[in-house]
Short mmCIF file of C-alpha atoms and ligand atoms in Angstrom, two decimals:
data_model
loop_
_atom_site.label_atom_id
_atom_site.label_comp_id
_atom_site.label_asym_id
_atom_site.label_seq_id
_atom_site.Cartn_x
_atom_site.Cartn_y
_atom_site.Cartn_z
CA UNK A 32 -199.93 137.19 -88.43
CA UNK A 33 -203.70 136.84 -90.17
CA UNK A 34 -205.14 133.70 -90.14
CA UNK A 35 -207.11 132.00 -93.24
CA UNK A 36 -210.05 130.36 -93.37
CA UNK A 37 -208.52 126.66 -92.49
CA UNK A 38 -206.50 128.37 -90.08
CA UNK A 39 -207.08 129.73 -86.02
CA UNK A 40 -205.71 131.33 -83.13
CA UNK A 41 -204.90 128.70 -80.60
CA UNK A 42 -203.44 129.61 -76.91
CA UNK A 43 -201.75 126.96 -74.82
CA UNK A 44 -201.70 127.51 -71.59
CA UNK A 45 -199.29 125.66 -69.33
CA UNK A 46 -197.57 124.86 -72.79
CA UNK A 47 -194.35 123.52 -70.85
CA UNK A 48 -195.86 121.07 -69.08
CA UNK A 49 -196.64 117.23 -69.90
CA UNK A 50 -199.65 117.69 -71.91
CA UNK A 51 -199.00 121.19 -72.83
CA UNK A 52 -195.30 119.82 -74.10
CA UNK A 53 -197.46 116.79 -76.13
CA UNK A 54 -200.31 118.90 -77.56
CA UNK A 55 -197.51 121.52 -78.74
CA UNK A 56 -195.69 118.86 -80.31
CA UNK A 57 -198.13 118.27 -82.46
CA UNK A 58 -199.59 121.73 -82.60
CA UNK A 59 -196.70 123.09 -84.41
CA UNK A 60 -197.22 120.69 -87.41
CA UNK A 61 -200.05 122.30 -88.55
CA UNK A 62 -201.00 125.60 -89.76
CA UNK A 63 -202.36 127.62 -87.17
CA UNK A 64 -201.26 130.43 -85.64
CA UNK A 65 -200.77 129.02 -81.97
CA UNK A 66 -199.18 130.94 -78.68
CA UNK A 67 -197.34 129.33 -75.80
CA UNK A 68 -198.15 130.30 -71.90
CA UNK A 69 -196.24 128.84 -69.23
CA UNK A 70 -195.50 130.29 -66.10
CA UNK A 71 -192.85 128.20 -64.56
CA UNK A 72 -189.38 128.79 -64.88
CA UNK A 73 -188.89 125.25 -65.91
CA UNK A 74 -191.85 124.64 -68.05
CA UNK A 75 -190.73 127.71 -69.28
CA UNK A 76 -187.23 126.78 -70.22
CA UNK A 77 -188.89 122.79 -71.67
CA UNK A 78 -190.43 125.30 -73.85
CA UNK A 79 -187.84 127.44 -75.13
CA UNK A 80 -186.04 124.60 -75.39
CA UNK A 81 -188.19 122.82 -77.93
CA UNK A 82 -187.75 126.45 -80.14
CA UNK A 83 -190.55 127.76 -79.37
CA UNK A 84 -191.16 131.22 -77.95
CA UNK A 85 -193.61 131.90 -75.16
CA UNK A 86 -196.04 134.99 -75.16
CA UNK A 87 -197.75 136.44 -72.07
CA UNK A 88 -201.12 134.77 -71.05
CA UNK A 89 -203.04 138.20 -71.70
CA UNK A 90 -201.86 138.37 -75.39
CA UNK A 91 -202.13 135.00 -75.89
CA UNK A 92 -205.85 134.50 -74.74
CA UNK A 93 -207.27 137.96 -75.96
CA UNK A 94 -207.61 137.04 -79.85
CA UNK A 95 -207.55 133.17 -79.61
CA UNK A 96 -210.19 131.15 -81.38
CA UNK A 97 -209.71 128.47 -79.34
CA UNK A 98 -207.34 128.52 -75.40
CA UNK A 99 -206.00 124.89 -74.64
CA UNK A 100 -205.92 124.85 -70.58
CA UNK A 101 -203.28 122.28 -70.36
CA UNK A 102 -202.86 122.95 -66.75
CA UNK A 103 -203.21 121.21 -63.29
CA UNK A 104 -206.90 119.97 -62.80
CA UNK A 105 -206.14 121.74 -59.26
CA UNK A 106 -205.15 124.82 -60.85
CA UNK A 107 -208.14 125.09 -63.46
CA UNK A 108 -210.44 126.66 -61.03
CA UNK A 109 -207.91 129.72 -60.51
CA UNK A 110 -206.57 129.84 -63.54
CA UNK A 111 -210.11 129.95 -65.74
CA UNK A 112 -211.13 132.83 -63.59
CA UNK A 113 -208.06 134.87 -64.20
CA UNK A 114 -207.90 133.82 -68.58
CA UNK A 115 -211.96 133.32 -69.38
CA UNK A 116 -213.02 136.81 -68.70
CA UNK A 117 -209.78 138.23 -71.21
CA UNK A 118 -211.05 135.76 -74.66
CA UNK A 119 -212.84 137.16 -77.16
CA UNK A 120 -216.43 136.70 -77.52
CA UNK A 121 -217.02 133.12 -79.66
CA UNK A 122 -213.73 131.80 -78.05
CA UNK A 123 -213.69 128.11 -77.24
CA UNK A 124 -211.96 127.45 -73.77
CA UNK A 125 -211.03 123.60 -74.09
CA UNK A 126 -210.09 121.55 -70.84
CA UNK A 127 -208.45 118.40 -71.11
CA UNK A 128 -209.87 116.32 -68.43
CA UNK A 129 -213.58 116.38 -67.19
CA UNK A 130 -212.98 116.11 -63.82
CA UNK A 131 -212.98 120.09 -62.58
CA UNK A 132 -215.51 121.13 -65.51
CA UNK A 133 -218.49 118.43 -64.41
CA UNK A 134 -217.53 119.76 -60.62
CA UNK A 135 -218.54 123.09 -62.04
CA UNK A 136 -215.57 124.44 -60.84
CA UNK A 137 -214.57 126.49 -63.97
CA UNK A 138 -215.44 130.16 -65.20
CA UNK A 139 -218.47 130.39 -67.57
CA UNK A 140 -219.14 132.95 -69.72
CA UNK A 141 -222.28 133.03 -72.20
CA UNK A 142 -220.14 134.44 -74.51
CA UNK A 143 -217.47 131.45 -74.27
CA UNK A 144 -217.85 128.17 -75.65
CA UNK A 145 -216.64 125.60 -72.69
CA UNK A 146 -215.52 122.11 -74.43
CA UNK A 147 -213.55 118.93 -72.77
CA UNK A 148 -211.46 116.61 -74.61
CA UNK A 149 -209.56 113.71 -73.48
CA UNK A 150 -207.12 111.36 -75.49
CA UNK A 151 -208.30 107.42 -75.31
CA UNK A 152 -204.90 106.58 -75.91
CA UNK A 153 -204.09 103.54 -78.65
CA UNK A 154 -206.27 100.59 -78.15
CA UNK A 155 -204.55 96.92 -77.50
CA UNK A 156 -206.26 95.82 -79.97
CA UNK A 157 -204.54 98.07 -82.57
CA UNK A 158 -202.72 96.39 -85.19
CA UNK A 159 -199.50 98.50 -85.31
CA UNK A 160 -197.10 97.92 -88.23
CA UNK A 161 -194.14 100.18 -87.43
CA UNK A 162 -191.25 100.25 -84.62
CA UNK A 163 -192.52 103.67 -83.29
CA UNK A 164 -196.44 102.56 -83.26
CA UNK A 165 -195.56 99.91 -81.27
CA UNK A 166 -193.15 102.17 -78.64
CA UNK A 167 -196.01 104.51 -78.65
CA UNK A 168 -198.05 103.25 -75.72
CA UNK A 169 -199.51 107.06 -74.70
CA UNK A 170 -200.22 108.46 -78.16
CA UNK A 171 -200.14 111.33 -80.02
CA UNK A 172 -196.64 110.49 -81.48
CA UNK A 173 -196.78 107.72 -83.86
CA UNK A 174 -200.06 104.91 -82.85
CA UNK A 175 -203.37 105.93 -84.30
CA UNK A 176 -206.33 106.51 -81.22
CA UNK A 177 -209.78 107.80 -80.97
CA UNK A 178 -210.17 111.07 -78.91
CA UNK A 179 -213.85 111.64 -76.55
CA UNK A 180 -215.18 115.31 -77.22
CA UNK A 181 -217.51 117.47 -75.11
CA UNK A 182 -218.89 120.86 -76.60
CA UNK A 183 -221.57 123.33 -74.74
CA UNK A 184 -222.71 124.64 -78.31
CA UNK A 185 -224.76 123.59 -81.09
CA UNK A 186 -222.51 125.87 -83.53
CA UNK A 187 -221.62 123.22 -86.40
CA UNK A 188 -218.55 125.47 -86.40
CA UNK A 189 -217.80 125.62 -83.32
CA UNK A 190 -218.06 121.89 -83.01
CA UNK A 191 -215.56 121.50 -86.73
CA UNK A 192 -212.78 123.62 -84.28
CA UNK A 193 -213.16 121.66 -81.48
CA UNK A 194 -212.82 118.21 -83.66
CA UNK A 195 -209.69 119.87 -85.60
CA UNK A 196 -208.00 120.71 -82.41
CA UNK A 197 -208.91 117.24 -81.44
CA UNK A 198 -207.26 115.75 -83.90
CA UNK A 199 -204.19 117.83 -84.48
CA UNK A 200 -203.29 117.68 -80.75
CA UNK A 201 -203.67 114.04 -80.25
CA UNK A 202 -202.48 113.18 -83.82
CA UNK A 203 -202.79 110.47 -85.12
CA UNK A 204 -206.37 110.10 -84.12
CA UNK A 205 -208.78 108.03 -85.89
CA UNK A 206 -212.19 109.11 -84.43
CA UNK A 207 -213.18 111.44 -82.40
CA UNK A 208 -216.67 110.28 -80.31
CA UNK A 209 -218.95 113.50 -78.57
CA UNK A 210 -220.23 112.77 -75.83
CA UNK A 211 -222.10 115.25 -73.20
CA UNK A 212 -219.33 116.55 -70.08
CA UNK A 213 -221.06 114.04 -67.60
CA UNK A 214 -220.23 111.38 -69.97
CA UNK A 215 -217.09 112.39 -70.18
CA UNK A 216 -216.66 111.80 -66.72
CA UNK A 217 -218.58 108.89 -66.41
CA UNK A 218 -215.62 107.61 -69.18
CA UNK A 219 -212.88 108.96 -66.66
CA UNK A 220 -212.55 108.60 -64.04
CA UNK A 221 -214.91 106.12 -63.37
CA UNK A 222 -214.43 103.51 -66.65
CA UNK A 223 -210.86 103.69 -67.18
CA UNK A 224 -209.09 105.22 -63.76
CA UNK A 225 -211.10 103.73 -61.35
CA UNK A 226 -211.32 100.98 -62.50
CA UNK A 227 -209.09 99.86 -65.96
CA UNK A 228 -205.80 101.93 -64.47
CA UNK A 229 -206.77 100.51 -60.91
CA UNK A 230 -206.81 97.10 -62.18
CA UNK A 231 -203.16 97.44 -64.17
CA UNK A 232 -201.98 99.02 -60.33
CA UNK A 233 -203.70 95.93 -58.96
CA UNK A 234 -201.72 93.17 -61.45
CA UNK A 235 -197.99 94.97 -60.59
CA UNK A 236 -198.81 94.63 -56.87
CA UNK A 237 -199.74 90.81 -57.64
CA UNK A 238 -196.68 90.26 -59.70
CA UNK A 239 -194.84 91.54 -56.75
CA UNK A 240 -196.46 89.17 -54.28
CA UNK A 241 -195.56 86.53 -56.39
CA UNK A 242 -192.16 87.10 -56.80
CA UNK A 243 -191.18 88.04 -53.53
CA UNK A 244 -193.83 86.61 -51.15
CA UNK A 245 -194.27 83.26 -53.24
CA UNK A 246 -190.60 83.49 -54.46
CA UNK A 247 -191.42 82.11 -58.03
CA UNK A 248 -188.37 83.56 -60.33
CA UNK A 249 -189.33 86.99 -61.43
CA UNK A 250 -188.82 86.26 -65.51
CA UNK A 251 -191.14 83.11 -65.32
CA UNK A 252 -194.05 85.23 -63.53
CA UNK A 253 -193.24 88.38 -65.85
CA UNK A 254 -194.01 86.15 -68.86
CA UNK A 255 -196.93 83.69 -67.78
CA UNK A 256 -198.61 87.61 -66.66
CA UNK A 257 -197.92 89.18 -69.87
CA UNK A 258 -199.11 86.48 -71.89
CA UNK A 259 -202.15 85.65 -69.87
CA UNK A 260 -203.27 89.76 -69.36
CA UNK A 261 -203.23 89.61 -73.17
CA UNK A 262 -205.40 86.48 -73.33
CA UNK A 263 -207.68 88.06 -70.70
CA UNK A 264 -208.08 91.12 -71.94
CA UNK A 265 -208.99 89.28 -75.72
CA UNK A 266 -211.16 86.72 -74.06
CA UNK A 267 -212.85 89.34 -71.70
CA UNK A 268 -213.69 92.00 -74.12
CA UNK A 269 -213.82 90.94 -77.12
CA UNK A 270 -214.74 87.26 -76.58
CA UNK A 271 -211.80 85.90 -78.42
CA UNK A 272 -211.49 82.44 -77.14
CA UNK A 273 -213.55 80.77 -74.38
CA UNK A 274 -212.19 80.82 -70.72
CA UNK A 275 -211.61 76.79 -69.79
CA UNK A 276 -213.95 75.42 -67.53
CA UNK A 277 -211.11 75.47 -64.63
CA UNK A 278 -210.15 78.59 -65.31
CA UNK A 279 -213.44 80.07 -65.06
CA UNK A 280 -213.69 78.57 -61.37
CA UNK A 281 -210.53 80.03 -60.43
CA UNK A 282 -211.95 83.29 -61.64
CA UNK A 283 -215.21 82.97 -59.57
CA UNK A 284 -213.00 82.34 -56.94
CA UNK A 285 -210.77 85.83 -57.65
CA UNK A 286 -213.93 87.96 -58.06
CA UNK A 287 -215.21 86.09 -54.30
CA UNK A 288 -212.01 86.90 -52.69
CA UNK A 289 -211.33 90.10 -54.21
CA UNK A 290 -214.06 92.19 -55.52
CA UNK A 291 -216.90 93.93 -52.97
CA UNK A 292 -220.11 92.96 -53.70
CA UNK A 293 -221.79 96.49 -53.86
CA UNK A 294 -218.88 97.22 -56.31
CA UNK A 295 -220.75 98.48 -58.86
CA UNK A 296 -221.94 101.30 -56.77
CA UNK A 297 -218.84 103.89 -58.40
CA UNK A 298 -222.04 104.10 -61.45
CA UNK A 299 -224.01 106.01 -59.47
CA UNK A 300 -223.95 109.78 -59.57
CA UNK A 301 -223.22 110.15 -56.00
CA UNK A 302 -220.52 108.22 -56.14
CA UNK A 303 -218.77 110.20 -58.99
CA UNK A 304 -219.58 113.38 -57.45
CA UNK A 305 -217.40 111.55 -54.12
CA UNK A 306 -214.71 110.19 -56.65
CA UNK A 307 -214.60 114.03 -58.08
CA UNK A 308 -214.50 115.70 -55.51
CA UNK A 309 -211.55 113.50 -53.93
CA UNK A 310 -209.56 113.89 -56.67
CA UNK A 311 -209.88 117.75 -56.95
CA UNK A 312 -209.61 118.32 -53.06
CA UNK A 313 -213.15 119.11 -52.17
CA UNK A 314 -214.73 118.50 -49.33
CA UNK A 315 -217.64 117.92 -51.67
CA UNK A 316 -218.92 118.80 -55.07
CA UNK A 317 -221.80 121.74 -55.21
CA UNK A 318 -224.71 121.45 -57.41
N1 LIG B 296 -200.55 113.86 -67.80
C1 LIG B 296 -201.42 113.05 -68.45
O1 LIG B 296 -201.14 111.87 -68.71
C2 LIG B 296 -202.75 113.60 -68.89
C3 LIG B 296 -203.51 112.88 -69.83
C4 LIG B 296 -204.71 113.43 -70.30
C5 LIG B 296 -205.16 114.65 -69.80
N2 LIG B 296 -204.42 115.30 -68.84
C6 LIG B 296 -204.91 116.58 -68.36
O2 LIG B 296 -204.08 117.61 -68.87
C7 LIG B 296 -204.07 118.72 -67.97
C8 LIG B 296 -202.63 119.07 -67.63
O3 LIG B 296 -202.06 117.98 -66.92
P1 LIG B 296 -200.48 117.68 -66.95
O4 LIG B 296 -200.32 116.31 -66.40
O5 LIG B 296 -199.93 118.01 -68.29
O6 LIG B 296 -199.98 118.75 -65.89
P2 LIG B 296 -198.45 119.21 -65.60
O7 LIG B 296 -198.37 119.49 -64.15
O8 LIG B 296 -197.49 118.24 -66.21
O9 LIG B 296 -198.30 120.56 -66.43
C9 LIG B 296 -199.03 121.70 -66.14
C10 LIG B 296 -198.24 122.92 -66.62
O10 LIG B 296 -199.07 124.07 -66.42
C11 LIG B 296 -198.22 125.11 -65.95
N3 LIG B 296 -199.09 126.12 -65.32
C12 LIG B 296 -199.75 126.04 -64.14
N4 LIG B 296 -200.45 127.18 -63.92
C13 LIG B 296 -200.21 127.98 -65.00
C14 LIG B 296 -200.64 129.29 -65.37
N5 LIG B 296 -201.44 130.02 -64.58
N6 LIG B 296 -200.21 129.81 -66.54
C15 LIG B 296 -199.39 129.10 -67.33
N7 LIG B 296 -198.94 127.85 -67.04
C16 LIG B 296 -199.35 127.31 -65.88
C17 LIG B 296 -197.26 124.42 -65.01
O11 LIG B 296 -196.11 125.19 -64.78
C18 LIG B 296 -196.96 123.14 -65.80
O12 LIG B 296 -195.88 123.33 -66.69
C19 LIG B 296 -204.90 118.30 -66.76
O13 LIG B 296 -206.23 118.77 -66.93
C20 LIG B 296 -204.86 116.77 -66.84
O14 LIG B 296 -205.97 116.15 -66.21
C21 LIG B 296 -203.22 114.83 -68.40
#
């Protein structure tokens, strides 16, 4: 099939699993000409099961404008250097998490564009109006969200391919922010795994505690937590209401008893190259 101007070549690779089965979703609303890879037999069959038909990765990746590596950040490294050197000159390889690109773990070519982009998933601050925003905590179904974009080009149309990917993969998306592939991964992991996802971990272990080491009946603590994350989360970011004075000395307390004081070491480059290279298996990350 030939492609118009509005229209490209996209390749999804590892199209059957989570991502690959959420960016495909959406990918098949629009009008480009897109190809499925997957190489398990079940992410295979998730695929064929959705109606769509898969193609082989050499096929797919040869005369794609832009290949969507939806696969394992531990499989990146292997599978980049088998798919990078079959694109076409001008391609655009897209990952979609920073982690294994910043570690420089990925196949370059001079020819190839390398870009990153990661969903920021619906804010909690979005005012959501419908059933299915509300149930649709992830994104990319039915919530509006921004999307964070990194591109290794100055091409302005290189850049308009990455943003319309962007946005048709993580549809709905409101903005979509560029930022460089350090930033990226200054965003995540260190902002919102280490410590935003860390912190939601953290509250679920202390809702435990207190229903089962304190004893306090499970739909009383469920509530006063729900209620009170929201108010914290309002009041802490967006300065909503003031803390009360008593609250704000239980909270010095909580930070005392709770948080290290060097904490804020995990900003330091060092430190993300040691986060990195934890999370991808290394015993460290090469520069
Ligand atoms: N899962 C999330 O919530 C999430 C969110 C944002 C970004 N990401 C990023 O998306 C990427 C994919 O993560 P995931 O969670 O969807 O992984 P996943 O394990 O759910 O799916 C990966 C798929 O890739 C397939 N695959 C592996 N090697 C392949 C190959 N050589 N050829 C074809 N297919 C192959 C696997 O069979 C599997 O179906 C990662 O970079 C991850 O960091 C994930």
């Amino acid at each position: 099939m030939t492609t118009t101007d509005a229209q490209y070549r996209v390749a999804v690779i590892g199209a059957g699993g989570k991502m690959g089965m959420r960016v495909s979703n959406n990918l098949v609303t629009t009008d480009h000409v897109v190809a499925y890879v997957e190489n398990s037999p079940t992410g295979q069959q998730r695929t064929i099961d959705a109606g769509r038909e898969l193609t082989d990765a050499g096929t797919a990746v040869s005369d794609a404008d832009i290949v969507v590596f939806a696969v394992p950040d531990l499989a990146l490294q292997a599978v980049t250097a088998d798919l990078v050197p079959r694109m076409k000159p001008g391609a655009i390889a897209l990952t979609l998490d920073p982690a294994a690109a910043y570690a420089g773990l990925l196949t370059d070519r001079d020819d190839v564009i390398r870009a990153v982009a990661h969903p920021c998933h619906p804010s909690i601050f979005l005012e959501r109006t419908t059933p299915e925003e509300y149930a649709d905590t992830f994104g990319g179904i039915a919530a509006p969200q921004d999307a964070i974009a990194a591109i290794e080009s100055d091409d302005p149309a290189k850049k308009d391919i990455v943003e319309a990917t962007v946005r048709a993969i993580y549809a709905p998306v409101l903005d979509v922010h560029f930022v460089t592939i350090k930033q990226l991964a200054q965003l995540e992991p260190t902002l919102v795994e280490t410590v935003a996802c860390m912190i939601g971990a953290l509250l679920n272990e202390a809702l435990h505690e207190t229903v089962h080491t304190m004893g306090v009946p499970e739909p009383a603590a469920r509530s006063i937590l729900y209620g009170h994350t929201q108010v914290a989360l309002a009041n802490g970011l967006r300065g909503d209401n003031p803390f009360s004075d008593a609250c704000l000395i239980a909270m010095d307390y909580g930070r005392e008893s709770i948080i290290k004081n060097d904490w804020k070491k995990i900003f330091r480059d060092d430190e993300l190259d040691r986060n990195l290279a934890r999370m991808l298996h290394l015993d460290h990350i090469e520069r």
